[in-house]
Coordinates of C-alpha atoms in Angstrom, one line a residue:
Chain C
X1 CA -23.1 5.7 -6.1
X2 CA -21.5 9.0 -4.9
X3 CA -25.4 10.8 -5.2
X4 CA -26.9 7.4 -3.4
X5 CA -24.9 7.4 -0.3
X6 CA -24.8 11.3 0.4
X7 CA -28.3 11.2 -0.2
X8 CA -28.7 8.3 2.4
X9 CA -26.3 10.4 5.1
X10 CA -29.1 13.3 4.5
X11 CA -31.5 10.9 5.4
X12 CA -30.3 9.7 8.2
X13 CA -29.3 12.9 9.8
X14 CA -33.0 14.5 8.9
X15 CA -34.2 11.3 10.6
X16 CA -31.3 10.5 13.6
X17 CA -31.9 14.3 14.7
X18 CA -35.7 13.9 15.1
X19 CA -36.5 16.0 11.8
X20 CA -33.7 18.0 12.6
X21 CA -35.1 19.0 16.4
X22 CA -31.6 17.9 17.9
X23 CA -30.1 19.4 14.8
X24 CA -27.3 22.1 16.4
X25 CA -27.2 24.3 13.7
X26 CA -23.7 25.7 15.0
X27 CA -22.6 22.4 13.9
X28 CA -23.7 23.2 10.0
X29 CA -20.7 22.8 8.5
X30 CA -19.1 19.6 10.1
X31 CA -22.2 17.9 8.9
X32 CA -22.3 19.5 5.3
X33 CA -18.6 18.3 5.2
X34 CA -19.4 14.6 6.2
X35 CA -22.0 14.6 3.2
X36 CA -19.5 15.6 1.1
X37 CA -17.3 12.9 2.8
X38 CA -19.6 10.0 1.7
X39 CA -20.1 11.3 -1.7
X40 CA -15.8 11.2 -1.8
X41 CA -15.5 7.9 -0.2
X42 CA -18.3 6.3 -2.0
X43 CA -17.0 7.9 -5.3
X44 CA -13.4 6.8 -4.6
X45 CA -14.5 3.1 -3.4
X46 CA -16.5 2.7 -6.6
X47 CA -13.6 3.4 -8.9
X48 CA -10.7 1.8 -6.8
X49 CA -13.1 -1.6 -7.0
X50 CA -13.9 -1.2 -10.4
X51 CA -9.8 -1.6 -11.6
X52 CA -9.3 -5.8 -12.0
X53 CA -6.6 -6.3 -9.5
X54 CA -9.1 -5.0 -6.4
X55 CA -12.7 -5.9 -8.1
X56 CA -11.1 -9.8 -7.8
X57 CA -9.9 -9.9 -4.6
X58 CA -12.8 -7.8 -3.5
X59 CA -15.2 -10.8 -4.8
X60 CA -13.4 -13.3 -2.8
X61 CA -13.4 -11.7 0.2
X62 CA -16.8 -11.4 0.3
X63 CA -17.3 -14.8 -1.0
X64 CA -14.8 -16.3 1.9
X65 CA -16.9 -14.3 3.9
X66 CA -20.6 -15.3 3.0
X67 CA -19.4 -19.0 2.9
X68 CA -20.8 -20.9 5.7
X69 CA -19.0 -23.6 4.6
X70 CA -15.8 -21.7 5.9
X71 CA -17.8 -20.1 8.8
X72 CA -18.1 -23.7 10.5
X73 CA -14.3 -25.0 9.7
X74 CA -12.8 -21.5 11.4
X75 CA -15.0 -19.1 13.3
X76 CA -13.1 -17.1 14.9
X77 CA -10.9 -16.4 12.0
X78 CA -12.2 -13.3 11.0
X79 CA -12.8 -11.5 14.3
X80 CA -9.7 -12.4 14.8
X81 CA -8.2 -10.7 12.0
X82 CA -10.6 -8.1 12.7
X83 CA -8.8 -7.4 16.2
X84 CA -5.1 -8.2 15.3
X85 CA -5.2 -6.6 11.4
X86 CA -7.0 -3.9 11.9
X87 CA -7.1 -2.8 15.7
X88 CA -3.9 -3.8 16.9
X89 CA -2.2 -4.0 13.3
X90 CA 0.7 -6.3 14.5
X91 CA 1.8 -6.0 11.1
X92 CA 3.1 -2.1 11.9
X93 CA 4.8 -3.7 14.6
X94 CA 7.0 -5.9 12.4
X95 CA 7.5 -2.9 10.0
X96 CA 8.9 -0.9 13.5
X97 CA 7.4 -0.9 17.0
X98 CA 7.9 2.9 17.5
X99 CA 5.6 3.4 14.3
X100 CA 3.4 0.8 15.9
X101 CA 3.1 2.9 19.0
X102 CA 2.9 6.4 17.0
X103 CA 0.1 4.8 14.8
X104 CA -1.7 2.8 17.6
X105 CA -1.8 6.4 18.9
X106 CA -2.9 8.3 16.2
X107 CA -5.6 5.4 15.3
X108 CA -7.3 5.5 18.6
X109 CA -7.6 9.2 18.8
X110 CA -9.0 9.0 15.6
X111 CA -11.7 6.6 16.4
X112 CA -12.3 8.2 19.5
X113 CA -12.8 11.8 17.7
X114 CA -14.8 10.0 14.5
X115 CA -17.3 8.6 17.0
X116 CA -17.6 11.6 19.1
X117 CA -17.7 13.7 16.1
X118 CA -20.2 12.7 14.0
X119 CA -22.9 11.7 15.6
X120 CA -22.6 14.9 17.6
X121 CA -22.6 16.6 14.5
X122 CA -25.8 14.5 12.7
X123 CA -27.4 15.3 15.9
X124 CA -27.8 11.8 16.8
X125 CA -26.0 12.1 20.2
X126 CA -27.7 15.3 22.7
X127 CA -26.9 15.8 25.8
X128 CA -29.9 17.3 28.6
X129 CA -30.0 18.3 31.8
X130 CA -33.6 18.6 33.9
X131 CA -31.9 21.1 35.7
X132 CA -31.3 23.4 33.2
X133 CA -27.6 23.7 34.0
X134 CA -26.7 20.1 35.6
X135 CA -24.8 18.5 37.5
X136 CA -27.3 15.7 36.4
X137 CA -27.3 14.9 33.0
X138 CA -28.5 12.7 30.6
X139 CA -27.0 11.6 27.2
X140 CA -29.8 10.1 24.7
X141 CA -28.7 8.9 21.0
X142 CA -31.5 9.1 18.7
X143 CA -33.4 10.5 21.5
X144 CA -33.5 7.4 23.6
X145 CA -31.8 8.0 27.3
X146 CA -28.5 6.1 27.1
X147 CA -27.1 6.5 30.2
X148 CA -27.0 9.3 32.9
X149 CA -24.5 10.6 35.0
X150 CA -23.0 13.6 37.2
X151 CA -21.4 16.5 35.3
X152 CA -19.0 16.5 38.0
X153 CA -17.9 12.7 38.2
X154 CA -15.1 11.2 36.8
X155 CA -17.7 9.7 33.9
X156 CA -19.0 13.2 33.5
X157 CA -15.4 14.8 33.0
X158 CA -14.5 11.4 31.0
X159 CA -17.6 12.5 28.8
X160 CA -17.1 15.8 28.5
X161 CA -13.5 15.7 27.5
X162 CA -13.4 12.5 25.0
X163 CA -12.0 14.9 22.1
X164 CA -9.6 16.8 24.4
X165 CA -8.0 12.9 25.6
X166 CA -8.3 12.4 21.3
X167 CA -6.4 15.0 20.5
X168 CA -3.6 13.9 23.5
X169 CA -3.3 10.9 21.4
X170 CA -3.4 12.0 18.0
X171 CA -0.7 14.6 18.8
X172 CA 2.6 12.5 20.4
X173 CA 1.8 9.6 17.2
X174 CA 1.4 12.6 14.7
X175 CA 4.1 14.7 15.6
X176 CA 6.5 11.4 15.8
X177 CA 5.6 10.4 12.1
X178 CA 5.8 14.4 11.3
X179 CA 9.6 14.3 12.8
X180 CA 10.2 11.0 10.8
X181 CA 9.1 12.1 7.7
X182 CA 11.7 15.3 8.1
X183 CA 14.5 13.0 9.8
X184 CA 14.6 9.8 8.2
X185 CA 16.1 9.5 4.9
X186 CA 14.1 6.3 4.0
X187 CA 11.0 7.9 4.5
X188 CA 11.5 11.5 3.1
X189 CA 12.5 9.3 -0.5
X190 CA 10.1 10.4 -2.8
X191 CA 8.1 11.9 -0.2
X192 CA 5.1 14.3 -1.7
X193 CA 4.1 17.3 0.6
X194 CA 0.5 17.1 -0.5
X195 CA 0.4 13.3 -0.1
X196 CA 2.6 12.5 3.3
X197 CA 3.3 15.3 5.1
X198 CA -0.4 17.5 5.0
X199 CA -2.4 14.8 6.7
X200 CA 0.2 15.2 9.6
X201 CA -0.4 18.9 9.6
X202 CA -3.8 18.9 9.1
X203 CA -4.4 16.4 12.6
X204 CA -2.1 17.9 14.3
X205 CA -3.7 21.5 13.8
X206 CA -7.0 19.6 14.3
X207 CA -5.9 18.3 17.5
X208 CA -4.5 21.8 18.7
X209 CA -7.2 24.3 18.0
X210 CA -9.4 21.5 19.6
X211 CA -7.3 21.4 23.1
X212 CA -6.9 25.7 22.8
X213 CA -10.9 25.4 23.1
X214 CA -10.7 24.0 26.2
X215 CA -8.0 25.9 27.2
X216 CA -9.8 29.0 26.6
X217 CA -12.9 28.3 28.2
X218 CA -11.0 27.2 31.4
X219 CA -8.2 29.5 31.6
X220 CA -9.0 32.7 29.3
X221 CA -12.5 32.8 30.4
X222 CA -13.6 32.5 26.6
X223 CA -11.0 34.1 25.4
X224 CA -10.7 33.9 21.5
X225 CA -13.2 30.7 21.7
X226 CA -14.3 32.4 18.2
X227 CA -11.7 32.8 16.6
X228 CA -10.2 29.4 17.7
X229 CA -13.9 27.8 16.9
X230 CA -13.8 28.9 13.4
X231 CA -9.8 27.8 13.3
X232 CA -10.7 24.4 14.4
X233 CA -13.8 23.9 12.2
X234 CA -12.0 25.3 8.8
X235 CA -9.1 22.4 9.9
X236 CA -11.8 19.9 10.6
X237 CA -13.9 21.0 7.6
X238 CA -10.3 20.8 5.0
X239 CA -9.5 17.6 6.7
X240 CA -12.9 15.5 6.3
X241 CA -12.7 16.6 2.3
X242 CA -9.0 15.6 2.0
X243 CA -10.0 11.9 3.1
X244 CA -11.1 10.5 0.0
X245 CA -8.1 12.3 -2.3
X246 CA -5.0 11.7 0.1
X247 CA -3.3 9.4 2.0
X248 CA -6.1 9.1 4.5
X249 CA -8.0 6.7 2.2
X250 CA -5.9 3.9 3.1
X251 CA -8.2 4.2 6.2
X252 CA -11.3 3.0 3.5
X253 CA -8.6 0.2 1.5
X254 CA -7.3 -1.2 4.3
X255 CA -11.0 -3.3 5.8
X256 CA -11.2 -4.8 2.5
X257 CA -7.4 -6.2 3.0
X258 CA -9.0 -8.3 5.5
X259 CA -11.3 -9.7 3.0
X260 CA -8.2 -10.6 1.0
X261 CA -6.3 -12.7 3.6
X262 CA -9.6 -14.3 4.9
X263 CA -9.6 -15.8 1.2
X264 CA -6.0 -16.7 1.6
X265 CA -6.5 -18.3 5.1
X266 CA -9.8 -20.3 3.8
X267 CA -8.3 -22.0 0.9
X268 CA -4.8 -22.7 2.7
X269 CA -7.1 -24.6 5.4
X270 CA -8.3 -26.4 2.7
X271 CA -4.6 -27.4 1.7
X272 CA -4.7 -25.7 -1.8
X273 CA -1.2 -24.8 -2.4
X274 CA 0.0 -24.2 -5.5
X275 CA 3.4 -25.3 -6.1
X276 CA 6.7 -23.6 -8.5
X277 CA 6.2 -26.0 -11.4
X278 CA 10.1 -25.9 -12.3
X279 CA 11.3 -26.3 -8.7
X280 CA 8.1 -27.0 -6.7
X281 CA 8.5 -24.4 -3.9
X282 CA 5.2 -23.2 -2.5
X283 CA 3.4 -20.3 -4.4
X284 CA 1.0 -19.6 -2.5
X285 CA -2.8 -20.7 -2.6
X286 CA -4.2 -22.7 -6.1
X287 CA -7.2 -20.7 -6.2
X288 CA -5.1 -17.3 -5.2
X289 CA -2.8 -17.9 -8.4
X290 CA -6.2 -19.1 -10.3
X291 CA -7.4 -15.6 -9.4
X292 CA -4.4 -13.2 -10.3
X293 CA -4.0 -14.8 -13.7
X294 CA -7.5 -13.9 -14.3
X295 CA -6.7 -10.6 -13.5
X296 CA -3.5 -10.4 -15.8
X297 CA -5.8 -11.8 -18.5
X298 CA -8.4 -9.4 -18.1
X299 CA -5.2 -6.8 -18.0
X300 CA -4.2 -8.1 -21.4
X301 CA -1.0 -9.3 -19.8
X302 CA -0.3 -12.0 -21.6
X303 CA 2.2 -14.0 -20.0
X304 CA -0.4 -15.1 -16.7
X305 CA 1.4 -18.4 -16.9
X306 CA 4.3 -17.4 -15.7
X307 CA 2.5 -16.3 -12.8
X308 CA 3.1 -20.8 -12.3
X309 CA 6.5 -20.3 -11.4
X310 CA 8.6 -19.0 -8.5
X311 CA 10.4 -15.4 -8.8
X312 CA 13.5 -17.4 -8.0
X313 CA 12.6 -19.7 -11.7
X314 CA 12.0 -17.1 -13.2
X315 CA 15.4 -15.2 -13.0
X316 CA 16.8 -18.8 -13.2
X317 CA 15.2 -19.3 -16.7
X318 CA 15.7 -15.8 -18.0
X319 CA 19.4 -16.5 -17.0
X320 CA 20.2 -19.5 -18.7
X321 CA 18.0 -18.4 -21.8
X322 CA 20.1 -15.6 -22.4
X323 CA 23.5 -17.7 -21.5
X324 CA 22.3 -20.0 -24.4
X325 CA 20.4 -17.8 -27.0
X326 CA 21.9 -14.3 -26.4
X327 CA 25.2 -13.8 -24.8
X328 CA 28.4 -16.0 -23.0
X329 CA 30.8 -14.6 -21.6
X330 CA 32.8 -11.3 -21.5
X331 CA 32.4 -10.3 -25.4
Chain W
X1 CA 14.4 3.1 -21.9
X2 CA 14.8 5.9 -19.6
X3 CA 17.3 8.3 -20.3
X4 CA 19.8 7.7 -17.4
X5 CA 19.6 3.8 -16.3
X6 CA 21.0 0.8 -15.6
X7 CA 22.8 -1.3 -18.5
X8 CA 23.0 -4.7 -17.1
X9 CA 25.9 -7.0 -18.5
X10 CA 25.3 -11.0 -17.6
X11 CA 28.5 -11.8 -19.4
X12 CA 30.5 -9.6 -17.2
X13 CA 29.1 -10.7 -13.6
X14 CA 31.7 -12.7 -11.7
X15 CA 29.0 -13.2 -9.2
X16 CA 31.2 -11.9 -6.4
X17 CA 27.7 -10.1 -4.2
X18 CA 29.7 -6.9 -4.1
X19 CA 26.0 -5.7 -5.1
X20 CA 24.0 -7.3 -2.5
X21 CA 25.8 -5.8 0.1
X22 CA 25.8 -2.5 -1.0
X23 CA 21.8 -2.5 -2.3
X24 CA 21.8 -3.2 1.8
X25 CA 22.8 0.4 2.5
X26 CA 20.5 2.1 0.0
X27 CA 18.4 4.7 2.1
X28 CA 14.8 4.0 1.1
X29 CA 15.0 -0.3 2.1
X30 CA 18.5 -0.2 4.7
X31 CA 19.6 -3.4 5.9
X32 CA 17.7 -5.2 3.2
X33 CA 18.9 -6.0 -0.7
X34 CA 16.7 -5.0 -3.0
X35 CA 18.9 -6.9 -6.2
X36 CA 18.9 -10.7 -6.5
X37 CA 21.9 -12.2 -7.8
X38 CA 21.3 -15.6 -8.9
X39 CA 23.7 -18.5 -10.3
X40 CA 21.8 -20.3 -13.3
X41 CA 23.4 -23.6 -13.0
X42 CA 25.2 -23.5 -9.9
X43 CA 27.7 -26.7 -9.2
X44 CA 28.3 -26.9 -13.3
X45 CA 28.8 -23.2 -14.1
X46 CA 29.9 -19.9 -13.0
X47 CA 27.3 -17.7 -15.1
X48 CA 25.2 -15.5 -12.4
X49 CA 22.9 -13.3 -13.4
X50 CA 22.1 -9.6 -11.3
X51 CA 18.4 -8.9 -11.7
X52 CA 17.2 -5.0 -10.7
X53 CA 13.7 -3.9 -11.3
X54 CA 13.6 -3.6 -15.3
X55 CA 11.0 -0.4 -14.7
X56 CA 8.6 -2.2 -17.4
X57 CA 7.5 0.6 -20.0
X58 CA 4.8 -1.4 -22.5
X59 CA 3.1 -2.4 -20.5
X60 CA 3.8 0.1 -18.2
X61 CA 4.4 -2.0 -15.0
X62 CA 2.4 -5.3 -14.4
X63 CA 3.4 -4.9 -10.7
X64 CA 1.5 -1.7 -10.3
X65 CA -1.3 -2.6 -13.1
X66 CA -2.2 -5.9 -11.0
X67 CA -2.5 -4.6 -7.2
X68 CA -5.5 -4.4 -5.5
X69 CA -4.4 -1.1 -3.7
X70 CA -2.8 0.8 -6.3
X71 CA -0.1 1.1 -3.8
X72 CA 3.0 1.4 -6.6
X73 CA 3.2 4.5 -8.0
X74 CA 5.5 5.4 -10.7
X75 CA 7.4 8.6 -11.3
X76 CA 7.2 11.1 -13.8
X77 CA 10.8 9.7 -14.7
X78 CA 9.4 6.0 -15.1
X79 CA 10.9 4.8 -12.3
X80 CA 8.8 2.2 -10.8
X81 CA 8.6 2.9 -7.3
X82 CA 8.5 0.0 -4.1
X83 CA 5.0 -0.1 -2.3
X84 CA 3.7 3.1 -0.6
X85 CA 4.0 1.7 3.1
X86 CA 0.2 2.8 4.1
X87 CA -1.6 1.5 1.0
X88 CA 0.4 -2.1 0.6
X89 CA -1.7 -4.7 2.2
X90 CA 0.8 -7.5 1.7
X91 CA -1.3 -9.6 -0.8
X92 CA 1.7 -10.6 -3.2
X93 CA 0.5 -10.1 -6.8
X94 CA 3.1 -8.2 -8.1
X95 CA 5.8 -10.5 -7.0
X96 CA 3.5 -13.2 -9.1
X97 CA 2.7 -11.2 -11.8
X98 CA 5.8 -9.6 -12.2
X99 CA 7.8 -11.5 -15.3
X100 CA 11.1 -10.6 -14.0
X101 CA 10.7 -11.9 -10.5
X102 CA 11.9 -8.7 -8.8
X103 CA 9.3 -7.7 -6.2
X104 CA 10.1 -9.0 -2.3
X105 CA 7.4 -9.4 0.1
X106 CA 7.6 -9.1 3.7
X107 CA 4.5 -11.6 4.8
X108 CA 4.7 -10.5 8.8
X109 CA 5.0 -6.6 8.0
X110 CA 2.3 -7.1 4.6
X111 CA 5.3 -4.5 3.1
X112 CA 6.3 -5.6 -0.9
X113 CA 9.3 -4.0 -1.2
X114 CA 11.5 -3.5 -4.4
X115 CA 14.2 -2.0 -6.5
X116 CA 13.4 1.3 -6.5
X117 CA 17.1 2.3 -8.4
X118 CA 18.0 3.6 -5.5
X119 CA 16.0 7.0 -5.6
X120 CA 16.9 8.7 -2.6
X121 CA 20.5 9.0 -5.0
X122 CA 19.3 8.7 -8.1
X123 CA 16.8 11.8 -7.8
X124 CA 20.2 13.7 -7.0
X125 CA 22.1 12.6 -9.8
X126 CA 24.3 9.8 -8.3
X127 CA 24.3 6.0 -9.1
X128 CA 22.3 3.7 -8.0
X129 CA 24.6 1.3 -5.1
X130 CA 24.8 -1.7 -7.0
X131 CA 26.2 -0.1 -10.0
X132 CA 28.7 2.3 -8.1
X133 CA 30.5 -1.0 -6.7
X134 CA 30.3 -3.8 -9.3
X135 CA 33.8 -4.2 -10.2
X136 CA 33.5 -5.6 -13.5
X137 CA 30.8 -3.1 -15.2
X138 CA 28.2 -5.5 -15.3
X139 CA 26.0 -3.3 -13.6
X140 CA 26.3 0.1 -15.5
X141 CA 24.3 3.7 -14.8
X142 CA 24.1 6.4 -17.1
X143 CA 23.1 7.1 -20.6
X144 CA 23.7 4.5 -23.8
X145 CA 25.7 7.7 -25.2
X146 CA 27.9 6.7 -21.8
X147 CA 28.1 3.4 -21.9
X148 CA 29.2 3.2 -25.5
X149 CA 31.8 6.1 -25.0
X150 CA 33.4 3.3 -22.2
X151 CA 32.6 0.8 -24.6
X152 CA 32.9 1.1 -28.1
X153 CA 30.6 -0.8 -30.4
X154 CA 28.7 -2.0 -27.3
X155 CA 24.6 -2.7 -27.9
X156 CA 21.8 -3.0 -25.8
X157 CA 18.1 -4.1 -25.7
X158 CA 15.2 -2.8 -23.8
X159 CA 12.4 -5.2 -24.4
X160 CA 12.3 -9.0 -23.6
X161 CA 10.1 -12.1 -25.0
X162 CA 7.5 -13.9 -22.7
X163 CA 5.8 -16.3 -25.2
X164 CA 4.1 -14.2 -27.8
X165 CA 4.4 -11.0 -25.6
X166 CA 6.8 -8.2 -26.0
X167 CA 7.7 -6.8 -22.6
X168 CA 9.6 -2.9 -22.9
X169 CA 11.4 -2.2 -20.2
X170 CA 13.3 1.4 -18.7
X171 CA 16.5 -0.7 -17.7
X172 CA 18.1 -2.7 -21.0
X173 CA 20.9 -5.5 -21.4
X174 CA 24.0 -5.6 -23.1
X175 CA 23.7 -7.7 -26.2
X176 CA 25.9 -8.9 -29.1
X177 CA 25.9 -6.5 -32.0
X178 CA 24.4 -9.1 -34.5
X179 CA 21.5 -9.7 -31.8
X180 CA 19.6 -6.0 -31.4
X181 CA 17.0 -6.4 -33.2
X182 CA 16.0 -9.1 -31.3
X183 CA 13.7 -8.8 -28.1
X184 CA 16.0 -10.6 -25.4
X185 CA 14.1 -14.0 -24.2
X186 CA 12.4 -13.5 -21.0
X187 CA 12.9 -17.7 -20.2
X188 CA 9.2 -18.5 -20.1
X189 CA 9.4 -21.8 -21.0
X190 CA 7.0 -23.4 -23.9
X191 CA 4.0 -24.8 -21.6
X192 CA 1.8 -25.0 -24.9
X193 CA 1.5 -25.7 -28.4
X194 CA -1.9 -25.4 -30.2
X195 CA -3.6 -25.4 -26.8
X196 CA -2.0 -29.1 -26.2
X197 CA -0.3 -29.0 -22.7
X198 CA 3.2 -29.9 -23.8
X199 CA 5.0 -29.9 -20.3

């Protein structure tokens, strides 16, 4: 699977860049690393959806989605999700609004940079100028003229500068989870350098070397632009191979969450709750607690029937079975 | 059972919440309580039983077996730890699947959050909240050797019934002497008999 979709990435880019024509060959190692990026993240997906708990879930989210039996009783339920899970991910916000800010910050950048970046890199995006060196230019993807502007207008600096205003974001909301993790005693509990605090580092030195680029061409008239390429590239390079090992997949996992509460939202439309059999408090969905006892059963957990009662019942029970068959009282 | 745990004593709770309160000012979940204290036949009795996370062994945590984003990670100690905050996507299958009914979820936030035996002091040495203020003992940390120094001729069990499964856990309960051999009964109650729905 790994093979397939690097393979199909090397496609692309052979065919994106016009056989490699548009192909800036300074740019070599960004796109090597986003091959080896698709071979991690298609490798990674393949074996996180092969474990029962997410191949399940996975199934019904795709099924809630391809239903168009649930496309006509709620159509905007999915972009909406789409919008408030994952591009405004309100659920941060009840978690802590200054994370939500931080991460809202961080996320954006990081779009902004990922869609800069790669086609840029693939040679998909090129930017020409009739004049040889502007102010008109024109910015073709795939070859095809896009759109064209001034190199000295506001779109033209806006253009120019998208991964210099990406970096301004992704620095304040990295740096603030950077502090956190080093300040806050919930968060540093069990912390793992490798795991929570190299992904800071890494797009925060990202983000730097990128703006020191810019600050050298304006201000140092070049000055170190080598070096400082070959900084930022190494930090872009490490970065795009961490994704699929480190914390940065929850960037992959999270999409197919939204497959998960579409199924959830679908079959509580329908009215399908299942109750606590011993005190009849709502579970949660009939075909949700249908689906995680198949998934203890193919687990070999055998007690999936328990999975029928409350957590409350279930302390209850355990209580009064050992008041009755175990122990009473102070002994 | 891990080394240095939690020896939890039903017969000893007076069901006072000292607990609660103080599993409120662990580090890693502040301002929320992490143990469930809960009265089993409230109005005609006084028994209340404290449930922490029993940091299941065999199987090795149904919580962390069952997600769909292997977000609960467990330490090299055993400890069973709550949901990593950037993986957990809220979807409630270990607070299902788990036979003790310990995981919380936080529906708005998508956060499951759990006993985690209070690692941020635990990891250092010190006892977990809960069992630094229960007056009565019925919350105990440290080693069996401990406990039955405090408590001579005192036994415990680490693995609990759920029909026809055998559930091993890292926390155990105080039993009576003439009952450790026995698994302690988890409380499912009998749904079945020869496959004839007997409910």
């Amino acid at each position: 699977m790994g093979v397939a979709v690097s393979l199909l990435l090397v496609v692309a880019i052979v065919l994106g860049s016009h056989c490699l024509r548009d192909f800036d060959s300074a740019l070599l190692p960004y796109a090597v690393a986003s091959v080896f990026l698709a071979f991690g993240v298609a490798y990674r997906y393949t074996m996180w959806i092969s474990a029962p708990g997410a191949r399940r879930l996975f199934r019904q989210g795709w099924r809630s989605f391809f239903s168009m039996d649930n496309f006509r009783k709620a159509p905007t339920a999915l972009p909406k999700m789409i919008a408030t899970y994952l591009g405004f991910q309100k659920f941060l916000g009840a978690r802590s609004h200054a994370r939500w800010a931080a991460h809202q910050l961080m996320f954006w950048g990081c779009l902004l940079a990922a869609a800069i970046t790669f086609p840029l890199t693939w040679g998909w995006f090129t930017f020409t100028s009739s004049t040889g060196s502007g102010p008109g230019y024109e910015m073709r993807i795939w070859g095809i003229k896009v759109i064209g502007y001034d190199s000295a207008s506001i779109l033209g600096w806006l253009m120019f500068h998208g991964l210099d205003i990406a970096a301004v974001l992704v620095i304040p909301g990295a740096a603030y989870f950077l502090w956190r993790r080093m300040k806050d005693r919930g968060a540093m509990t069990g912390q793992r350098f490798a795991y929570d605090l190299v992904p800071l580092i890494a797009l925060i030195v990202v983000s730097v070397t990128g703006l020191l680029l810019t600050f050298s061409s304006i201000f140092l008239h070049g000055g170190g632009y080598e070096f400082l390429a070959i900084m930022h590239m190494v930090s872009v390079v490490f970065t795009l191979i961490y994704i699929p090992f480190g914390k940065f997949f929850h960037i992959v996992q999270r999409p197919a969450a939204v497959g998960m509460q579409l199924f959830k939202y679908t079959t509580r439309e329908d009215e399908q709750i299942f109750h606590c059999r011993r005190c009849q408090e709502p579970i949660d969905t009939g075909p949700y607690v249908e689906n995680l006892r198949s998934t203890m059963r193919d687990l070999d957990l055998g007690f999936d029937q328990w999975a029928e009662y409350c957590p409350r019942c279930k302390r209850v029970l355990r209580g009064s079975a050992y008041l009755t068959q175990v122990k009473k009282g102070f002994k | 059972m891990m080394g240095k745990t939690i020896f939890i004593d039903p017969g000893r709770c007076i069901g006072c919440q000292a607990c609660v309160s103080a599993c409120r000012e662990c580090d890693s979940h502040r301002g929320k309580s992490m143990i469930h204290l809960d009265y089993t036949d409230p109005g005609q009795s006084v028994a209340s039983l404290p449930s922490v996370c029993m940091h299941c062994e065999d199987p090795v945590a149904p919580c962390a077996e069952v997600c769909p984003a292997d977000a609960i990670l467990i330490t090299a100690d055993g400890v069973v730890q709550q949901a990593d905050e950037s993986r957990c996507i809220g979807c409630s299958n270990c607070v299902n699947a788990c036979p003790f009914g310990v995981p919380k979820i936080d529906l708005q936030a998508k956060l499951q959050m759990k006993c985690n035996l209070c690692y941020d002091r635990t990891a250092y040495g010190l006892a977990p909240m809960c069992a630094t203020v229960c007056p009565t003992g019925a919350l105990f940390y440290g080693t069996l050797e401990e406990l039955q120094a405090e408590r001579p001729g005192v036994q415990v069990a680490d693995s609990f019934t759920f029909g026809d499964v055998v559930v091993s856990t890292g926390v155990a309960m105080v039993v009576p002497a003439d009952k450790v051999q026995w698994p302690v009964p988890g409380g499912l109650p009998v749904v079945e008999v020869n496959g004839v729905d007997v409910r």
